[in-house]
C-alpha cells in the first residue's frame, strides 16, 4: 500500500513540473524545407531522365571505298619489252576489248628484220589500196542512188498530177454524159439543133479519149517507178556485196600482216568496259620497270564501302544495320560524315593469309562486309566531289539503342546470368 502512494506522489510532482515549464515543439527552418524539396525534385527528374534516355551501342571498324564493278589491273604478258604506242589517255572511257597499248618485244625491236619490215610495208599498202577502192565504189554508188532518187521523186510527182487530172476528167465526162442525154431529149422536142448535139458529143468523145490516154500514162509511170525502185535496190545490193568482198580481202590482209608482226609486237586490250585510271606507261617505256600498265574502273559510279570487321567485334553485327562513315581524306569535323547500310556480311572468317591486297593491311582474322552508300560524293565548297576507289575511312556500326538505366544495371544483369 505504501508503494502505490509513492508512485502517485511522483506522478503529481511530474505533472506540476510540466505545467510550469510547458511542451517544446522542434520545427525545421523554411529554407531547409525548400532545399529539401529542390533536392527531391532534382532526384526525381534525374530518375525520369535515366528511365527515358538512351544511347546507341556502336562498334568502330575501318574500311575503304570500292568501285561497284571493282578495279582491274592491266599487266603485260612478258617480262621485257617496249611500249611502241599508247592508244588511250588517263580518265578516258573505253569499251571491252578496245586496244589500249602496243608492245614491241625488245629482242625483235633491237635486231630489226628488213625482210619482215618490207613485207609489212607491202601488206599495209595493199590494205590501203583496197580501202581506197572500196571508198571510190561507195562514193559512185551513193551518187547513182542520189540521181535515181531524184528521178523517182519526179516520177512520183508526175503520177500524182496524172491522178488529179484523171479524177477531174472523170467527173467532167460524167457531167457531159448526163448533158448528152438531156440534149438528145431537147433535139427530139426540136428545142435544140442537131448540130449542137453533135458538137457536144464530139467534145465528150475527145474527153473520153484523153481519159484513156491518162490511164495509159499512169500505167507507164507506175512501171517506170517500179523500175527505178528496182534499180535503187540493185545498186544497194551490189554495194553491199562489193563491200563484203573487199572487207573480206582487207581482213585477210590484216591477218597476214598480224602473222608477220606477231613475232615482234602484240597489242594489249581492255578486259572490261570502264574508265582508264593510273596510266603508268608512255611511248618508249620499258616494261621491266612497270608491273602494272594501267587500271580500269567500272562504268557505274555508285560506289560501295568494304569493311573488314575483326572477329572480336562481329557478334552483334547484322544485315541492314546503319553505318556512319568518316572519310580520312575529308575530316568529318569540317565535311561531316556519310551514312550507309550493311547489305552483306560474310558468314565465314578470313585469315590474314587469305586476305586480298587492301589499303589497311590487316594482320588478324576478320569478317568481310559490304555497305551501300546513300550518296555518291561529298560536298566540298559547294560542289560535289565523287568518291574514289581505295579511299580509307573509319566507320561506326550501330548495333542497338540502350536505356541508360539498363546500361547502369548491365553488370548486375551479367552477374545474374553468370549465376
Tab-separated table of N, CA and C in Angstrom, residues 29-125:
chain	number	residue	atom	x	y	z
A	29	UNK	N	13.676	24.948	-40.275
A	29	UNK	CA	13.601	26.269	-40.896
A	29	UNK	C	13.006	26.190	-42.295
A	30	UNK	N	12.438	27.281	-42.769
A	30	UNK	CA	11.798	27.281	-44.094
A	30	UNK	C	12.791	27.026	-45.229
A	31	UNK	N	13.967	27.614	-45.134
A	31	UNK	CA	14.939	27.408	-46.206
A	31	UNK	C	15.387	25.959	-46.306
A	32	UNK	N	15.415	25.291	-45.135
A	32	UNK	CA	15.779	23.873	-45.159
A	32	UNK	C	14.716	23.064	-45.892
A	33	UNK	N	13.448	23.428	-45.672
A	33	UNK	CA	12.354	22.730	-46.369
A	33	UNK	C	12.463	22.937	-47.878
A	34	UNK	N	12.739	24.178	-48.296
A	34	UNK	CA	12.839	24.479	-49.735
A	34	UNK	C	14.005	23.729	-50.374
A	35	UNK	N	15.145	23.677	-49.673
A	35	UNK	CA	16.301	22.965	-50.207
A	35	UNK	C	16.012	21.479	-50.354
A	36	UNK	N	15.322	20.946	-49.355
A	36	UNK	CA	14.979	19.518	-49.413
A	36	UNK	C	14.047	19.229	-50.580
A	37	UNK	N	13.046	20.091	-50.774
A	37	UNK	CA	12.134	19.898	-51.907
A	37	UNK	C	12.866	19.985	-53.245
A	38	UNK	N	13.800	20.935	-53.345
A	38	UNK	CA	14.559	21.066	-54.603
A	38	UNK	C	15.398	19.830	-54.859
A	39	UNK	N	16.035	19.309	-53.786
A	39	UNK	CA	16.849	18.104	-53.965
A	39	UNK	C	16.005	16.919	-54.389
A	40	UNK	N	14.853	16.760	-53.733
A	40	UNK	CA	13.959	15.662	-54.124
A	40	UNK	C	13.470	15.818	-55.562
A	41	UNK	N	13.178	17.083	-56.004
A	41	UNK	CA	12.738	17.325	-57.386
A	41	UNK	C	13.839	16.967	-58.387
A	42	UNK	N	15.055	17.397	-58.053
A	42	UNK	CA	16.172	17.087	-58.946
A	42	UNK	C	16.403	15.579	-59.024
A	43	UNK	N	16.297	14.907	-57.903
A	43	UNK	CA	16.483	13.460	-57.904
A	43	UNK	C	15.402	12.777	-58.749
A	44	UNK	N	14.154	13.282	-58.611
A	44	UNK	CA	13.060	12.703	-59.409
A	44	UNK	C	13.261	12.947	-60.899
A	45	UNK	N	13.662	14.183	-61.252
A	45	UNK	CA	13.899	14.484	-62.666
A	45	UNK	C	15.040	13.639	-63.219
A	46	UNK	N	16.080	13.442	-62.423
A	46	UNK	CA	17.184	12.598	-62.872
A	46	UNK	C	16.751	11.166	-63.114
A	47	UNK	N	15.908	10.649	-62.227
A	47	UNK	CA	15.426	9.277	-62.414
A	47	UNK	C	14.577	9.163	-63.682
A	48	UNK	N	13.730	10.185	-63.929
A	48	UNK	CA	12.907	10.166	-65.145
A	48	UNK	C	13.798	10.220	-66.393
A	49	UNK	N	14.835	11.091	-66.332
A	49	UNK	CA	15.751	11.189	-67.466
A	49	UNK	C	16.483	9.869	-67.693
A	50	UNK	N	16.903	9.233	-66.627
A	50	UNK	CA	17.577	7.952	-66.762
A	50	UNK	C	16.651	6.896	-67.352
A	51	UNK	N	15.373	6.975	-66.951
A	51	UNK	CA	14.413	5.981	-67.437
A	51	UNK	C	14.103	6.171	-68.911
A	52	UNK	N	14.131	7.431	-69.402
A	52	UNK	CA	13.722	7.714	-70.793
A	52	UNK	C	14.895	7.899	-71.746
A	53	UNK	N	16.081	8.181	-71.230
A	53	UNK	CA	17.221	8.442	-72.098
A	53	UNK	C	17.843	7.128	-72.547
A	54	UNK	N	18.488	7.210	-73.737
A	54	UNK	CA	19.147	6.028	-74.280
A	54	UNK	C	20.393	6.467	-75.052
A	55	UNK	N	21.243	5.516	-75.353
A	55	UNK	CA	22.427	5.788	-76.166
A	55	UNK	C	22.615	4.631	-77.130
A	56	UNK	N	23.292	4.931	-78.235
A	56	UNK	CA	23.493	3.925	-79.287
A	56	UNK	C	24.739	3.110	-78.965
A	57	UNK	N	24.558	1.809	-79.014
A	57	UNK	CA	25.687	0.901	-78.835
A	57	UNK	C	26.343	0.691	-80.197
A	58	UNK	N	27.605	1.066	-80.342
A	58	UNK	CA	28.272	1.048	-81.640
A	58	UNK	C	29.572	0.256	-81.576
A	59	UNK	N	29.979	-0.198	-82.788
A	59	UNK	CA	31.278	-0.851	-82.953
A	59	UNK	C	32.048	-0.067	-84.016
A	60	UNK	N	33.276	0.282	-83.721
A	60	UNK	CA	34.097	1.042	-84.657
A	60	UNK	C	34.999	0.077	-85.442
A	61	UNK	N	34.968	0.240	-86.763
A	61	UNK	CA	35.790	-0.581	-87.648
A	61	UNK	C	36.406	0.327	-88.714
A	62	UNK	N	37.277	-0.256	-89.535
A	62	UNK	CA	37.892	0.501	-90.628
A	62	UNK	C	37.547	-0.156	-91.959
A	63	UNK	N	37.613	0.633	-93.033
A	63	UNK	CA	37.302	0.099	-94.354
A	63	UNK	C	37.754	1.050	-95.445
A	64	UNK	N	37.313	0.795	-96.665
A	64	UNK	CA	37.687	1.648	-97.786
A	64	UNK	C	36.600	1.592	-98.849
A	65	UNK	N	36.590	2.626	-99.702
A	65	UNK	CA	35.610	2.736	-100.785
A	65	UNK	C	36.036	1.825	-101.935
A	66	UNK	N	35.056	1.126	-102.514
A	66	UNK	CA	35.355	0.271	-103.673
A	66	UNK	C	34.430	0.640	-104.816
A	67	UNK	N	34.908	0.444	-106.028
A	67	UNK	CA	34.087	0.650	-107.211
A	67	UNK	C	33.059	-0.469	-107.281
A	68	UNK	N	31.802	-0.171	-107.740
A	68	UNK	CA	30.763	-1.209	-107.776
A	68	UNK	C	31.132	-2.399	-108.636
A	69	UNK	N	31.935	-2.178	-109.666
A	69	UNK	CA	32.348	-3.276	-110.540
A	69	UNK	C	33.819	-3.629	-110.320
A	70	UNK	N	34.372	-3.075	-109.248
A	70	UNK	CA	35.755	-3.386	-108.946
A	70	UNK	C	36.725	-2.606	-109.822
A	71	UNK	N	38.003	-2.823	-109.589
A	71	UNK	CA	39.053	-2.191	-110.370
A	71	UNK	C	39.942	-3.302	-110.915
A	72	UNK	N	40.260	-3.210	-112.184
A	72	UNK	CA	41.010	-4.274	-112.848
A	72	UNK	C	42.376	-3.736	-113.252
A	73	UNK	N	43.389	-4.426	-112.813
A	73	UNK	CA	44.758	-4.047	-113.177
A	73	UNK	C	45.127	-4.714	-114.499
A	74	UNK	N	45.677	-3.934	-115.419
A	74	UNK	CA	46.111	-4.444	-116.722
A	74	UNK	C	47.621	-4.597	-116.685
A	75	UNK	N	48.086	-5.841	-116.811
A	75	UNK	CA	49.515	-6.147	-116.760
A	75	UNK	C	50.007	-6.599	-118.131
A	76	UNK	N	51.310	-6.572	-118.331
A	76	UNK	CA	51.876	-7.025	-119.601
A	76	UNK	C	52.105	-8.533	-119.558
A	77	UNK	N	52.260	-9.129	-120.732
A	77	UNK	CA	52.345	-10.580	-120.855
A	77	UNK	C	53.762	-11.111	-120.637
A	78	UNK	N	54.733	-10.299	-120.933
A	78	UNK	CA	56.108	-10.770	-120.892
A	78	UNK	C	56.939	-9.881	-119.988
A	79	UNK	N	58.106	-10.415	-119.610
A	79	UNK	CA	58.929	-9.708	-118.631
A	79	UNK	C	59.633	-8.498	-119.219
A	80	UNK	N	59.833	-8.483	-120.538
A	80	UNK	CA	60.560	-7.369	-121.148
A	80	UNK	C	59.819	-6.897	-122.391
A	81	UNK	N	60.135	-5.708	-122.812
A	81	UNK	CA	59.506	-5.136	-123.986
A	81	UNK	C	59.462	-3.625	-123.876
A	82	UNK	N	59.080	-2.989	-124.972
A	82	UNK	CA	58.972	-1.534	-125.015
A	82	UNK	C	57.576	-1.158	-125.497
A	83	UNK	N	57.015	-0.107	-124.911
A	83	UNK	CA	55.711	0.403	-125.342
A	83	UNK	C	55.928	1.194	-126.628
A	84	UNK	N	55.376	0.675	-127.724
A	84	UNK	CA	55.560	1.358	-129.007
A	84	UNK	C	54.491	2.412	-129.252
A	85	UNK	N	53.304	2.231	-128.649
A	85	UNK	CA	52.232	3.207	-128.864
A	85	UNK	C	51.222	3.104	-127.724
A	86	UNK	N	50.822	4.264	-127.189
A	86	UNK	CA	49.763	4.344	-126.164
A	86	UNK	C	48.511	4.859	-126.860
A	87	UNK	N	47.452	4.054	-126.839
A	87	UNK	CA	46.248	4.364	-127.613
A	87	UNK	C	45.149	5.032	-126.791
A	88	UNK	N	45.347	5.195	-125.478
A	88	UNK	CA	44.322	5.788	-124.611
A	88	UNK	C	44.966	6.829	-123.706
A	89	UNK	N	44.095	7.609	-123.038
A	89	UNK	CA	44.562	8.623	-122.099
A	89	UNK	C	43.989	8.322	-120.716
A	90	UNK	N	44.663	8.833	-119.694
A	90	UNK	CA	44.168	8.655	-118.331
A	90	UNK	C	42.820	9.354	-118.179
A	91	UNK	N	41.822	8.638	-117.655
A	91	UNK	CA	40.482	9.183	-117.496
A	91	UNK	C	39.557	8.933	-118.663
A	92	UNK	N	40.083	8.325	-119.745
A	92	UNK	CA	39.261	8.068	-120.936
A	92	UNK	C	38.376	6.844	-120.732
A	93	UNK	N	37.142	6.903	-121.243
A	93	UNK	CA	36.237	5.759	-121.202
A	93	UNK	C	36.565	4.813	-122.349
A	94	UNK	N	36.654	3.530	-122.042
A	94	UNK	CA	36.989	2.539	-123.055
A	94	UNK	C	35.937	1.438	-123.052
A	95	UNK	N	35.808	0.769	-124.195
A	95	UNK	CA	34.911	-0.373	-124.332
A	95	UNK	C	35.691	-1.669	-124.098
A	96	UNK	N	34.938	-2.727	-123.818
A	96	UNK	CA	35.575	-4.025	-123.651
A	96	UNK	C	36.251	-4.442	-124.954
A	97	UNK	N	37.468	-5.000	-124.855
A	97	UNK	CA	38.283	-5.458	-125.990
A	97	UNK	C	38.830	-4.317	-126.847
A	98	UNK	N	38.756	-3.079	-126.349
A	98	UNK	CA	39.351	-1.960	-127.076
A	98	UNK	C	40.872	-1.993	-126.897
A	99	UNK	N	41.587	-1.679	-127.960
A	99	UNK	CA	43.054	-1.673	-127.906
A	99	UNK	C	43.542	-0.547	-126.994
A	100	UNK	N	44.469	-0.887	-126.086
A	100	UNK	CA	44.993	0.093	-125.136
A	100	UNK	C	46.441	0.478	-125.441
A	101	UNK	N	47.270	-0.534	-125.657
A	101	UNK	CA	48.704	-0.305	-125.860
A	101	UNK	C	49.234	-1.261	-126.917
A	102	UNK	N	50.318	-0.856	-127.558
A	102	UNK	CA	51.056	-1.752	-128.442
A	102	UNK	C	52.453	-1.936	-127.858
A	103	UNK	N	52.853	-3.217	-127.783
A	103	UNK	CA	54.116	-3.565	-127.147
A	103	UNK	C	55.035	-4.221	-128.168
A	104	UNK	N	56.280	-3.776	-128.213
A	104	UNK	CA	57.307	-4.412	-129.055
A	104	UNK	C	58.229	-5.233	-128.159
A	105	UNK	N	58.441	-6.476	-128.588
A	105	UNK	CA	59.403	-7.294	-127.870
A	105	UNK	C	60.808	-6.729	-128.078
A	106	UNK	N	61.562	-6.659	-127.022
A	106	UNK	CA	62.856	-5.955	-127.058
A	106	UNK	C	63.831	-6.559	-128.060
A	107	UNK	N	63.927	-7.881	-128.095
A	107	UNK	CA	64.904	-8.522	-128.980
A	107	UNK	C	64.598	-8.251	-130.445
A	108	UNK	N	63.321	-8.447	-130.848
A	108	UNK	CA	62.949	-8.192	-132.245
A	108	UNK	C	63.093	-6.717	-132.577
A	109	UNK	N	62.811	-5.880	-131.593
A	109	UNK	CA	62.906	-4.438	-131.826
A	109	UNK	C	64.346	-4.013	-132.069
A	110	UNK	N	65.261	-4.650	-131.325
A	110	UNK	CA	66.665	-4.269	-131.457
A	110	UNK	C	67.275	-4.843	-132.736
A	111	UNK	N	66.955	-6.097	-133.067
A	111	UNK	CA	67.573	-6.708	-134.244
A	111	UNK	C	67.050	-6.096	-135.530
A	112	UNK	N	65.704	-6.003	-135.681
A	112	UNK	CA	65.110	-5.444	-136.891
A	112	UNK	C	65.288	-6.342	-138.087
A	113	UNK	N	64.237	-6.882	-138.610
A	113	UNK	CA	64.291	-7.775	-139.756
A	113	UNK	C	63.844	-6.993	-140.994
A	114	UNK	N	64.783	-6.743	-141.933
A	114	UNK	CA	64.463	-5.930	-143.101
A	114	UNK	C	63.401	-6.580	-143.980
A	115	UNK	N	63.496	-7.907	-144.141
A	115	UNK	CA	62.507	-8.603	-144.963
A	115	UNK	C	61.124	-8.514	-144.324
A	116	UNK	N	61.063	-8.687	-143.014
A	116	UNK	CA	59.788	-8.583	-142.306
A	116	UNK	C	59.217	-7.185	-142.429
A	117	UNK	N	60.086	-6.195	-142.333
A	117	UNK	CA	59.630	-4.815	-142.446
A	117	UNK	C	59.113	-4.526	-143.847
A	118	UNK	N	59.786	-5.073	-144.880
A	118	UNK	CA	59.348	-4.872	-146.256
A	118	UNK	C	57.997	-5.528	-146.499
A	119	UNK	N	57.810	-6.721	-145.951
A	119	UNK	CA	56.508	-7.386	-146.076
A	119	UNK	C	55.393	-6.587	-145.394
A	120	UNK	N	55.727	-6.042	-144.268
A	120	UNK	CA	54.743	-5.211	-143.556
A	120	UNK	C	54.339	-4.013	-144.401
A	121	UNK	N	55.329	-3.357	-145.008
A	121	UNK	CA	55.037	-2.184	-145.830
A	121	UNK	C	54.153	-2.570	-147.016
A	122	UNK	N	54.465	-3.709	-147.650
A	122	UNK	CA	53.673	-4.158	-148.805
A	122	UNK	C	52.237	-4.464	-148.413
A	123	UNK	N	52.077	-5.179	-147.314
A	123	UNK	CA	50.723	-5.530	-146.860
A	123	UNK	C	49.935	-4.289	-146.460
A	124	UNK	N	50.562	-3.366	-145.797
A	124	UNK	CA	49.885	-2.128	-145.408
A	124	UNK	C	49.466	-1.326	-146.632
A	125	UNK	N	50.323	-1.327	-147.692
A	125	UNK	CA	49.969	-0.615	-148.923
A	125	UNK	C	48.768	-1.284	-149.600
